mmCIF file of C-alpha atoms (C1' of nucleotides) in Angstrom:
data_model
loop_
_atom_site.group_PDB
_atom_site.id
_atom_site.type_symbol
_atom_site.label_atom_id
_atom_site.label_comp_id
_atom_site.label_asym_id
_atom_site.label_seq_id
_atom_site.Cartn_x
_atom_site.Cartn_y
_atom_site.Cartn_z
ATOM 1 C CA MET A 1 -0.042 5.606 90.069
ATOM 2 C CA THR A 2 -0.218 6.551 93.748
ATOM 3 C CA ALA A 3 -0.248 10.128 94.958
ATOM 4 C CA VAL A 4 3.198 9.617 96.482
ATOM 5 C CA ALA A 5 4.651 8.180 93.287
ATOM 6 C CA ARG A 6 3.148 10.976 91.200
ATOM 7 C CA LYS A 7 4.721 13.559 93.601
ATOM 8 C CA GLN A 8 8.137 11.905 93.408
ATOM 9 C CA ARG A 9 7.904 11.799 89.601
ATOM 10 C CA SER A 10 6.839 15.408 89.467
ATOM 11 C CA ALA A 11 9.766 16.523 91.682
ATOM 12 C CA ARG A 12 12.210 14.582 89.562
ATOM 13 C CA ALA A 13 10.765 16.384 86.424
ATOM 14 C CA GLU A 14 11.081 19.730 88.019
ATOM 15 C CA SER A 15 14.840 19.149 88.599
ATOM 16 C CA LEU A 16 15.166 18.065 85.040
ATOM 17 C CA ILE A 17 13.486 21.132 83.795
ATOM 18 C CA GLU A 18 15.949 23.296 85.633
ATOM 19 C CA THR A 19 19.036 21.418 84.408
ATOM 20 C CA LYS A 20 17.406 20.826 80.954
ATOM 21 C CA ALA A 21 18.693 18.601 78.280
ATOM 22 C CA GLY A 22 22.067 19.953 77.516
ATOM 23 C CA PRO A 23 25.616 19.167 76.522
ATOM 24 C CA GLN A 24 25.164 15.494 77.383
ATOM 25 C CA THR A 25 22.321 15.095 74.922
ATOM 26 C CA ALA A 26 24.177 15.048 71.614
ATOM 27 C CA PRO A 27 26.798 12.488 72.674
ATOM 28 C CA ALA A 28 24.115 10.175 74.001
ATOM 29 C CA LEU A 29 22.037 10.522 70.791
ATOM 30 C CA LEU A 30 25.045 10.111 68.543
ATOM 31 C CA SER A 31 26.111 6.916 70.272
ATOM 32 C CA TRP A 32 22.548 5.486 69.690
ATOM 33 C CA TYR A 33 22.712 6.673 66.068
ATOM 34 C CA ASP A 34 26.110 5.088 65.470
ATOM 35 C CA ALA A 35 25.036 1.780 66.908
ATOM 36 C CA GLY A 36 21.883 1.405 64.813
ATOM 37 C CA ASN A 37 22.306 3.599 61.778
ATOM 38 C CA ARG A 38 19.589 2.992 59.252
ATOM 39 C CA ASP A 39 20.481 1.888 55.774
ATOM 40 C CA LEU A 40 18.962 4.454 53.510
ATOM 41 C CA PRO A 41 19.887 5.104 49.858
ATOM 42 C CA TRP A 42 20.794 8.755 50.512
ATOM 43 C CA ARG A 43 22.782 8.194 53.743
ATOM 44 C CA TYR A 44 26.465 8.294 53.998
ATOM 45 C CA GLY A 45 28.810 6.477 56.399
ATOM 46 C CA PRO A 46 31.569 8.201 58.439
ATOM 47 C CA ASP A 47 34.205 7.563 55.753
ATOM 48 C CA GLU A 48 32.213 8.660 52.787
ATOM 49 C CA THR A 49 32.009 12.082 51.168
ATOM 50 C CA PRO A 50 28.350 13.158 50.719
ATOM 51 C CA ASP A 51 27.186 14.153 47.332
ATOM 52 C CA PRO A 52 25.258 17.470 47.853
ATOM 53 C CA TYR A 53 23.047 16.734 44.883
ATOM 54 C CA ARG A 54 21.787 13.422 46.415
ATOM 55 C CA VAL A 55 21.308 15.095 49.765
ATOM 56 C CA TRP A 56 19.310 17.915 48.126
ATOM 57 C CA ILE A 57 17.043 15.543 46.106
ATOM 58 C CA SER A 58 16.456 13.397 49.164
ATOM 59 C CA GLU A 59 15.594 16.265 51.438
ATOM 60 C CA VAL A 60 13.123 17.705 48.992
ATOM 61 C CA MET A 61 11.403 14.325 48.374
ATOM 62 C CA LEU A 62 11.163 13.788 52.165
ATOM 63 C CA GLN A 63 9.313 17.045 52.716
ATOM 64 C CA GLN A 64 6.025 15.911 54.275
ATOM 65 C CA THR A 65 6.567 12.438 52.767
ATOM 66 C CA THR A 66 7.395 9.201 54.443
ATOM 67 C CA VAL A 67 10.738 7.320 53.911
ATOM 68 C CA LYS A 68 8.996 4.331 52.609
ATOM 69 C CA ALA A 69 7.188 6.351 49.859
ATOM 70 C CA VAL A 70 10.404 8.197 48.903
ATOM 71 C CA ILE A 71 12.835 5.285 48.390
ATOM 72 C CA PRO A 72 11.670 4.014 44.992
ATOM 73 C CA TYR A 73 11.267 7.557 43.724
ATOM 74 C CA PHE A 74 14.714 8.555 44.835
ATOM 75 C CA GLU A 75 16.303 5.526 43.130
ATOM 76 C CA LYS A 76 14.493 6.183 39.921
ATOM 77 C CA PHE A 77 15.187 9.908 39.942
ATOM 78 C CA LEU A 78 18.923 9.483 40.632
ATOM 79 C CA GLN A 79 19.244 6.930 37.896
ATOM 80 C CA ARG A 80 17.657 9.158 35.407
ATOM 81 C CA TRP A 81 19.349 12.402 36.459
ATOM 82 C CA PRO A 82 22.520 11.670 38.356
ATOM 83 C CA THR A 83 23.813 15.235 38.561
ATOM 84 C CA VAL A 84 22.644 18.880 38.652
ATOM 85 C CA LYS A 85 23.679 19.277 34.987
ATOM 86 C CA ALA A 86 21.626 16.297 33.889
ATOM 87 C CA LEU A 87 18.588 17.560 35.680
ATOM 88 C CA ALA A 88 18.971 21.048 34.323
ATOM 89 C CA LYS A 89 18.941 19.671 30.735
ATOM 90 C CA ALA A 90 15.887 17.500 31.322
ATOM 91 C CA ASP A 91 12.278 18.268 30.168
ATOM 92 C CA LEU A 92 9.924 19.405 32.887
ATOM 93 C CA ASP A 93 7.227 17.141 31.653
ATOM 94 C CA GLU A 94 9.592 14.128 32.106
ATOM 95 C CA VAL A 95 10.433 15.312 35.605
ATOM 96 C CA LEU A 96 6.733 15.555 36.455
ATOM 97 C CA GLY A 97 6.300 12.122 34.982
ATOM 98 C CA VAL A 98 8.846 10.543 37.335
ATOM 99 C CA TRP A 99 7.401 12.559 40.237
ATOM 100 C CA ALA A 100 3.790 11.538 39.507
ATOM 101 C CA GLY A 101 2.224 9.877 42.513
ATOM 102 C CA LEU A 102 4.635 11.377 45.152
ATOM 103 C CA GLY A 103 2.419 14.540 45.605
ATOM 104 C CA TYR A 104 3.185 18.260 46.287
ATOM 105 C CA TYR A 105 4.090 18.818 42.595
ATOM 106 C CA SER A 106 5.402 22.266 43.185
ATOM 107 C CA ARG A 107 8.391 20.477 44.692
ATOM 108 C CA ALA A 108 9.178 18.956 41.282
ATOM 109 C CA ARG A 109 8.699 22.294 39.491
ATOM 110 C CA ASN A 110 10.978 24.086 42.000
ATOM 111 C CA LEU A 111 13.530 21.342 41.873
ATOM 112 C CA TYR A 112 13.749 21.804 38.178
ATOM 113 C CA ALA A 113 13.935 25.585 38.437
ATOM 114 C CA CYS A 114 16.632 25.318 41.056
ATOM 115 C CA ALA A 115 18.699 23.007 38.926
ATOM 116 C CA GLN A 116 18.689 25.711 36.171
ATOM 117 C CA VAL A 117 19.748 28.442 38.559
ATOM 118 C CA VAL A 118 22.564 26.271 40.132
ATOM 119 C CA ALA A 119 23.716 25.150 36.626
ATOM 120 C CA LYS A 120 23.762 28.734 35.312
ATOM 121 C CA ASN A 121 24.856 30.810 38.359
ATOM 122 C CA HIS A 122 26.782 28.394 40.662
ATOM 123 C CA LYS A 123 28.819 26.305 38.156
ATOM 124 C CA ALA A 124 26.489 23.345 38.742
ATOM 125 C CA LYS A 125 27.392 23.138 42.384
ATOM 126 C CA LEU A 126 25.036 23.770 45.269
ATOM 127 C CA PRO A 127 26.257 26.656 47.443
ATOM 128 C CA ARG A 128 27.541 25.691 50.862
ATOM 129 C CA SER A 129 25.989 28.364 53.140
ATOM 130 C CA GLU A 130 22.429 28.390 54.531
ATOM 131 C CA THR A 131 22.022 31.882 53.402
ATOM 132 C CA GLU A 132 22.810 31.168 49.791
ATOM 133 C CA LEU A 133 20.824 27.952 49.838
ATOM 134 C CA LEU A 134 17.763 29.798 51.189
ATOM 135 C CA LYS A 135 17.656 31.997 48.054
ATOM 136 C CA LEU A 136 17.083 28.987 45.815
ATOM 137 C CA PRO A 137 13.597 27.857 44.688
ATOM 138 C CA GLY A 138 12.060 25.103 46.834
ATOM 139 C CA ILE A 139 14.700 25.418 49.547
ATOM 140 C CA GLY A 140 13.316 26.794 52.756
ATOM 141 C CA PRO A 141 14.723 26.984 56.335
ATOM 142 C CA TYR A 142 14.630 23.335 57.017
ATOM 143 C CA THR A 143 16.146 22.166 53.719
ATOM 144 C CA ALA A 144 18.859 24.900 53.732
ATOM 145 C CA ALA A 145 19.948 23.845 57.149
ATOM 146 C CA ALA A 146 19.778 20.083 56.298
ATOM 147 C CA ILE A 147 21.901 20.451 53.125
ATOM 148 C CA SER A 148 24.378 22.678 54.856
ATOM 149 C CA ALA A 149 24.788 20.377 57.817
ATOM 150 C CA ILE A 150 24.541 16.941 56.098
ATOM 151 C CA ALA A 151 26.235 17.638 52.722
ATOM 152 C CA PHE A 152 28.839 20.225 53.885
ATOM 153 C CA GLY A 153 29.430 19.586 57.558
ATOM 154 C CA ALA A 154 28.576 23.067 58.675
ATOM 155 C CA ARG A 155 26.933 23.650 62.046
ATOM 156 C CA ALA A 156 23.285 24.114 61.263
ATOM 157 C CA SER A 157 20.022 22.896 62.980
ATOM 158 C CA PRO A 158 17.392 21.705 60.512
ATOM 159 C CA VAL A 159 14.113 21.489 62.455
ATOM 160 C CA ASP A 160 11.355 19.309 61.049
ATOM 161 C CA GLY A 161 8.221 17.761 62.673
ATOM 162 C CA ASN A 162 10.297 15.025 64.293
ATOM 163 C CA VAL A 163 12.780 17.476 65.906
ATOM 164 C CA GLU A 164 9.898 19.741 67.036
ATOM 165 C CA ARG A 165 8.225 16.694 68.764
ATOM 166 C CA VAL A 166 11.463 15.397 70.405
ATOM 167 C CA VAL A 167 12.450 18.895 71.649
ATOM 168 C CA ALA A 168 8.891 19.653 72.960
ATOM 169 C CA ARG A 169 9.103 16.500 75.047
ATOM 170 C CA LEU A 170 12.716 16.876 76.155
ATOM 171 C CA PHE A 171 11.797 20.322 77.558
ATOM 172 C CA ALA A 172 8.141 19.659 78.302
ATOM 173 C CA VAL A 173 7.038 22.601 76.224
ATOM 174 C CA ARG A 174 3.319 22.785 76.795
ATOM 175 C CA GLU A 175 2.624 25.661 74.474
ATOM 176 C CA PRO A 176 0.743 24.336 71.396
ATOM 177 C CA MET A 177 1.903 24.258 67.829
ATOM 178 C CA PRO A 178 2.365 26.254 65.758
ATOM 179 C CA ALA A 179 2.871 29.119 68.200
ATOM 180 C CA SER A 180 5.695 27.187 69.906
ATOM 181 C CA LYS A 181 7.761 26.695 66.689
ATOM 182 C CA PRO A 182 10.196 29.630 67.356
ATOM 183 C CA ARG A 183 10.953 28.339 70.815
ATOM 184 C CA LEU A 184 11.365 24.790 69.623
ATOM 185 C CA ARG A 185 13.763 25.949 67.040
ATOM 186 C CA ALA A 186 15.843 27.838 69.559
ATOM 187 C CA LEU A 187 15.885 24.990 71.917
ATOM 188 C CA ALA A 188 17.022 22.638 69.118
ATOM 189 C CA GLY A 189 19.818 25.005 68.381
ATOM 190 C CA THR A 190 21.101 24.738 71.923
ATOM 191 C CA LEU A 191 21.363 21.018 71.650
ATOM 192 C CA THR A 192 23.223 20.984 68.258
ATOM 193 C CA PRO A 193 26.963 20.117 68.625
ATOM 194 C CA ASN A 194 29.636 21.934 66.694
ATOM 195 C CA LYS A 195 30.920 18.714 65.221
ATOM 196 C CA ARG A 196 28.702 16.106 63.428
ATOM 197 C CA SER A 197 25.655 18.503 63.399
ATOM 198 C CA GLY A 198 24.509 16.684 60.261
ATOM 199 C CA ASP A 199 24.536 13.297 61.991
ATOM 200 C CA PHE A 200 22.986 14.882 64.999
ATOM 201 C CA ALA A 201 20.086 16.181 62.946
ATOM 202 C CA GLN A 202 19.582 12.897 61.241
ATOM 203 C CA ALA A 203 19.776 11.085 64.639
ATOM 204 C CA MET A 204 17.061 13.445 66.035
ATOM 205 C CA MET A 205 14.784 12.715 63.012
ATOM 206 C CA ASP A 206 15.469 8.968 63.260
ATOM 207 C CA LEU A 207 14.575 9.065 66.908
ATOM 208 C CA GLY A 208 11.423 10.860 66.168
ATOM 209 C CA ALA A 209 10.486 8.534 63.385
ATOM 210 C CA THR A 210 11.148 5.230 65.191
ATOM 211 C CA VAL A 211 11.182 5.862 69.014
ATOM 212 C CA CYS A 212 9.785 9.260 69.938
ATOM 213 C CA THR A 213 6.726 8.661 67.793
ATOM 214 C CA PRO A 214 3.560 10.823 67.894
ATOM 215 C CA LYS A 215 1.525 8.089 69.481
ATOM 216 C CA ARG A 216 2.786 5.481 72.029
ATOM 217 C CA PRO A 217 6.471 6.486 72.065
ATOM 218 C CA SER A 218 8.921 3.699 73.071
ATOM 219 C CA CYS A 219 10.406 5.554 75.975
ATOM 220 C CA LEU A 220 12.067 2.346 77.334
ATOM 221 C CA MET A 221 14.094 2.209 74.140
ATOM 222 C CA CYS A 222 14.938 5.978 74.088
ATOM 223 C CA PRO A 223 18.622 6.937 74.700
ATOM 224 C CA LEU A 224 17.334 10.250 76.111
ATOM 225 C CA HIS A 225 14.641 9.103 78.365
ATOM 226 C CA SER A 226 16.566 10.086 81.472
ATOM 227 C CA GLN A 227 16.833 13.617 80.113
ATOM 228 C CA CYS A 228 13.242 13.849 79.096
ATOM 229 C CA ALA A 229 11.088 16.321 81.180
ATOM 230 C CA ALA A 230 7.828 15.174 79.518
ATOM 231 C CA HIS A 231 8.575 11.510 80.253
ATOM 232 C CA ALA A 232 9.372 12.339 83.841
ATOM 233 C CA LEU A 233 6.038 14.198 84.106
ATOM 234 C CA GLY A 234 4.209 11.373 82.309
ATOM 235 C CA ILE A 235 2.872 13.709 79.591
ATOM 236 C CA GLU A 236 5.014 12.657 76.636
ATOM 237 C CA GLU A 237 2.133 11.402 74.759
ATOM 238 C CA THR A 238 0.251 14.708 74.980
ATOM 239 C CA LEU A 239 3.120 16.729 73.437
ATOM 240 C CA PRO A 240 3.458 18.707 71.307
ATOM 241 C CA GLY A 241 -0.144 20.050 71.624
ATOM 242 C CA ARG A 242 -1.875 21.305 68.514
ATOM 243 C CA ALA A 243 -4.688 23.672 67.738
ATOM 244 C CA ILE A 244 -7.867 21.883 66.755
ATOM 245 C CA LYS A 245 -8.618 21.760 63.083
ATOM 246 C CA GLY A 246 -11.885 22.758 61.235
ATOM 247 C CA GLU A 247 -13.955 20.523 59.007
ATOM 248 C CA ARG A 248 -12.642 19.431 55.609
ATOM 249 C CA PRO A 249 -14.954 20.840 52.963
ATOM 250 C CA VAL A 250 -16.227 18.672 50.073
ATOM 251 C CA ARG A 251 -16.154 19.611 46.375
ATOM 252 C CA TYR A 252 -18.066 17.935 43.634
ATOM 253 C CA GLY A 253 -17.279 17.609 39.874
ATOM 254 C CA SER A 254 -17.898 15.593 36.701
ATOM 255 C CA ALA A 255 -15.055 14.192 34.713
ATOM 256 C CA PHE A 256 -15.216 13.141 31.005
ATOM 257 C CA LEU A 257 -13.345 10.156 29.892
ATOM 258 C CA VAL A 258 -13.022 10.296 26.145
ATOM 259 C CA LEU A 259 -12.087 6.997 24.565
ATOM 260 C CA ARG A 260 -11.028 7.214 20.898
ATOM 261 C CA GLU A 261 -11.674 4.139 18.744
ATOM 262 C CA ASP A 262 -7.916 3.754 18.205
ATOM 263 C CA GLY A 263 -7.256 3.316 21.979
ATOM 264 C CA HIS A 264 -6.337 6.879 22.896
ATOM 265 C CA LEU A 265 -7.635 8.840 25.879
ATOM 266 C CA LEU A 266 -8.085 12.636 25.974
ATOM 267 C CA LEU A 267 -6.012 14.291 28.593
ATOM 268 C CA ARG A 268 -5.356 17.936 29.330
ATOM 269 C CA GLN A 269 -2.442 19.748 31.025
ATOM 270 C CA ARG A 270 -3.517 21.803 34.000
ATOM 271 C CA PRO A 271 -2.344 25.427 34.540
ATOM 272 C CA SER A 272 1.279 25.667 35.532
ATOM 273 C CA ALA A 273 0.554 26.828 39.141
ATOM 274 C CA GLY A 274 -1.823 25.834 41.872
ATOM 275 C CA LEU A 275 -3.326 22.483 42.554
ATOM 276 C CA LEU A 276 -1.647 19.726 40.623
ATOM 277 C CA GLY A 277 0.074 22.426 38.603
ATOM 278 C CA ALA A 278 1.352 21.440 35.144
ATOM 279 C CA MET A 279 0.181 17.926 35.619
ATOM 280 C CA LEU A 280 -2.227 16.015 33.336
ATOM 281 C CA GLU A 281 -5.838 15.684 34.013
ATOM 282 C CA VAL A 282 -9.051 14.124 32.780
ATOM 283 C CA PRO A 283 -11.070 17.061 31.468
ATOM 284 C CA SER A 284 -13.882 17.842 33.906
ATOM 285 C CA THR A 285 -16.378 20.462 34.968
ATOM 286 C CA ALA A 286 -15.225 23.034 37.676
ATOM 287 C CA TRP A 287 -15.198 21.511 41.105
ATOM 288 C CA GLY A 288 -18.049 23.146 42.899
ATOM 289 C CA GLU A 289 -19.999 22.914 46.181
ATOM 290 C CA ALA A 290 -22.818 20.744 44.796
ATOM 291 C CA TRP A 291 -23.477 18.130 42.116
ATOM 292 C CA LEU A 292 -24.590 19.283 38.668
ATOM 293 C CA ALA A 293 -27.407 17.521 36.881
ATOM 294 C CA LYS A 294 -26.217 15.413 33.853
ATOM 295 C CA ASP A 295 -27.400 17.858 31.213
ATOM 296 C CA GLU A 296 -25.810 20.760 32.900
ATOM 297 C CA ALA A 297 -22.469 18.960 33.417
ATOM 298 C CA CYS A 298 -22.345 17.674 29.928
ATOM 299 C CA ARG A 299 -22.457 21.274 28.650
ATOM 300 C CA SER A 300 -18.752 21.430 29.755
ATOM 301 C CA ALA A 301 -17.822 18.220 27.976
ATOM 302 C CA PRO A 302 -14.828 18.561 25.783
ATOM 303 C CA VAL A 303 -16.526 16.774 22.760
ATOM 304 C CA HIS A 304 -19.965 16.175 21.483
ATOM 305 C CA ALA A 305 -20.774 12.506 22.290
ATOM 306 C CA ASP A 306 -23.219 10.157 23.823
ATOM 307 C CA TRP A 307 -22.193 10.456 27.523
ATOM 308 C CA TRP A 308 -22.560 7.327 29.586
ATOM 309 C CA PRO A 309 -22.531 7.800 33.366
ATOM 310 C CA VAL A 310 -20.229 5.283 34.968
ATOM 311 C CA ALA A 311 -21.787 3.744 38.072
ATOM 312 C CA GLY A 312 -20.400 4.915 41.432
ATOM 313 C CA ASN A 313 -18.100 7.903 42.263
ATOM 314 C CA VAL A 314 -14.413 8.437 42.782
ATOM 315 C CA SER A 315 -13.556 9.940 46.141
ATOM 316 C CA HIS A 316 -10.159 11.491 46.873
ATOM 317 C CA ILE A 317 -8.747 13.184 49.973
ATOM 318 C CA PHE A 318 -6.611 16.217 49.502
ATOM 319 C CA THR A 319 -4.942 18.088 52.458
ATOM 320 C CA HIS A 320 -7.650 20.704 52.745
ATOM 321 C CA PHE A 321 -10.707 19.323 50.883
ATOM 322 C CA ARG A 322 -12.395 16.106 49.789
ATOM 323 C CA LEU A 323 -13.218 15.611 46.157
ATOM 324 C CA GLU A 324 -16.155 13.570 44.842
ATOM 325 C CA MET A 325 -16.105 12.925 41.143
ATOM 326 C CA GLN A 326 -18.681 11.465 38.909
ATOM 327 C CA VAL A 327 -17.282 10.023 35.664
ATOM 328 C CA PHE A 328 -18.980 10.157 32.193
ATOM 329 C CA ARG A 329 -17.609 8.012 29.413
ATOM 330 C CA ALA A 330 -17.942 8.160 25.675
ATOM 331 C CA LEU A 331 -16.482 6.248 22.668
ATOM 332 C CA VAL A 332 -15.663 8.547 19.793
ATOM 333 C CA PRO A 333 -14.315 8.379 16.273
ATOM 334 C CA SER A 334 -10.726 9.230 15.618
ATOM 335 C CA ASP A 335 -11.529 12.362 13.801
ATOM 336 C CA VAL A 336 -13.630 13.828 16.664
ATOM 337 C CA GLN A 337 -13.316 17.634 17.077
ATOM 338 C CA LEU A 338 -12.715 19.207 20.465
ATOM 339 C CA HIS A 339 -14.851 22.105 21.569
ATOM 340 C CA LEU A 340 -13.097 25.398 22.056
ATOM 341 C CA TRP A 341 -13.930 25.524 25.683
ATOM 342 C CA ALA A 342 -11.988 22.360 26.215
ATOM 343 C CA GLU A 343 -8.781 24.362 25.563
ATOM 344 C CA PRO A 344 -7.559 22.204 22.688
ATOM 345 C CA ASP A 345 -4.094 23.672 22.941
ATOM 346 C CA ARG A 346 -3.696 22.014 26.354
ATOM 347 C CA CYS A 347 -5.170 18.712 25.248
ATOM 348 C CA ARG A 348 -3.238 15.600 24.301
ATOM 349 C CA TRP A 349 -4.314 12.188 22.976
ATOM 350 C CA LEU A 350 -2.462 9.568 24.947
ATOM 351 C CA HIS A 351 -2.717 5.802 24.196
ATOM 352 C CA ARG A 352 -3.774 3.599 27.033
ATOM 353 C CA ARG A 353 -0.423 1.807 27.000
ATOM 354 C CA ASP A 354 1.453 5.021 27.518
ATOM 355 C CA LEU A 355 -0.298 6.138 30.674
ATOM 356 C CA GLN A 356 2.548 4.635 32.839
ATOM 357 C CA GLY A 357 5.288 7.234 33.162
ATOM 358 C CA SER A 358 3.048 10.168 32.142
ATOM 359 C CA ALA A 359 2.567 13.119 34.527
ATOM 360 C CA LEU A 360 -0.831 11.859 35.924
ATOM 361 C CA PRO A 361 -1.421 12.463 39.615
ATOM 362 C CA SER A 362 -2.987 9.670 41.666
ATOM 363 C CA VAL A 363 -6.487 11.203 41.699
ATOM 364 C CA MET A 364 -6.585 11.209 37.897
ATOM 365 C CA LYS A 365 -5.207 7.660 37.710
ATOM 366 C CA LYS A 366 -8.136 6.718 39.980
ATOM 367 C CA ILE A 367 -10.574 8.525 37.706
ATOM 368 C CA ILE A 368 -9.230 6.713 34.631
ATOM 369 C CA ALA A 369 -9.277 3.266 36.313
ATOM 370 C CA HIS A 370 -12.909 3.924 37.532
ATOM 371 C CA GLY A 371 -13.996 5.099 33.993
ATOM 372 C CA LEU A 372 -12.487 2.060 32.302
ATOM 373 C CA LYS A 373 -14.156 -0.494 34.539
ATOM 374 C CA GLU A 374 -16.225 -3.263 33.027
ATOM 375 C "C1'" DT B 1 -0.393 34.845 59.748
ATOM 376 C "C1'" DA B 2 -3.018 31.489 57.801
ATOM 377 C "C1'" DC B 3 -3.862 29.200 53.818
ATOM 378 C "C1'" DT B 4 -2.555 26.300 49.876
ATOM 379 C "C1'" DC B 5 -0.380 22.326 48.247
ATOM 380 C "C1'" DG B 6 -0.824 15.176 47.572
ATOM 381 C "C1'" DT B 7 -0.635 10.899 48.922
ATOM 382 C "C1'" DG B 8 -0.469 6.654 51.556
ATOM 383 C "C1'" DG B 9 -0.171 4.371 55.861
ATOM 384 C "C1'" DG B 10 -1.240 3.983 60.853
ATOM 385 C "C1'" DT B 11 -4.595 3.960 64.716
ATOM 386 C "C1'" DT C 1 -14.783 5.454 59.555
ATOM 387 C "C1'" DA C 2 -12.377 9.350 60.250
ATOM 388 C "C1'" DC C 3 -9.069 11.117 61.800
ATOM 389 C "C1'" DC C 4 -3.776 11.950 62.303
ATOM 390 C "C1'" DC C 5 0.542 12.523 60.354
ATOM 391 C "C1'" DA C 6 5.054 12.624 57.424
ATOM 392 C "C1'" DA C 7 12.839 14.875 56.694
ATOM 393 C "C1'" DG C 8 8.003 22.036 54.577
ATOM 394 C "C1'" DA C 9 7.848 25.829 51.112
ATOM 395 C "C1'" DG C 10 5.400 29.566 48.879
ATOM 396 C "C1'" DT C 11 2.317 33.085 49.022
#
DNA sequence: TACTCGTGGGT
DNA sequence: TACCCAAGAGT
């Protein structure tokens, strides 16, 4: 770009920053949304009445989770528990079993807890106001606003990562995340129309997901490009800025895959809170900062057996650390006794054919698959 | 406030 | 490969 062109572009951007995106933003975005509305299982057309339950389940599943990953889980969940009452009467283990693989399992526990509260205190109907929704387990500022706007048609401004990115670019907010969050929320609020605020929110999120993407945004396809200060400045791809992240630590552990002669595996339920809370696991040593020698590791084994080290390790990436697991395998008789330190009360024998549908997180399925190789 | 809490796909 | 990131909430 020549110096003259850059100067012209910059001057154009300055004028946009003064006028800002404004009252004309919502109509332009809603026209785009109406023309190309995506067909999603939780989405409603203009002549349909939204089911707050479906909106709630979808919004919780979509937290930090891609649309593609959510769709099959949403279908299965709604088929199994179509109403608040049905969910409130379910077993938590069954809910965790359906949720297994989707991640962030506190969402499933909170969803279940929330269903109980709504069934008991709200006549099995979700409250309409953001304030009341916020009091419920698993419903934070984003989800309260989303349910209020999408399911009940109230004026509310749910702000997720997409909206933050779109707004940061529209107004060329250079301040990095997360410090800029309050300002981005306020700016998003100024753009939200009194009518169709739910559609507006969904349109902003669709725009962020398909056009105003984190990398290489398709500005030529964007219905708001003429209002976008960052695009005018040529800095859209650099926004929103983020603080640099530290290194991801590594933890090491040894898992014990106990195969009973009748085809059952030994699994154990994890504590009800924290990482993979209330989900099933392959019993293992604690996850520490270094490998343990075989003899040392096997002192934590759940049964006395001839432990065979399976070749290779299982590696799994969590949000804030990487796990490296070595797997030991043993074939044991059906009357084997569990050691007390294995917490027998939490242990269960599950047949290999029944693993599907159980509350096994992905990392544990990986460990089992690795341990059963050959 | 900053950290915890999963997983899979994109670059 | 090693990041980044996705319709966030709880503590």
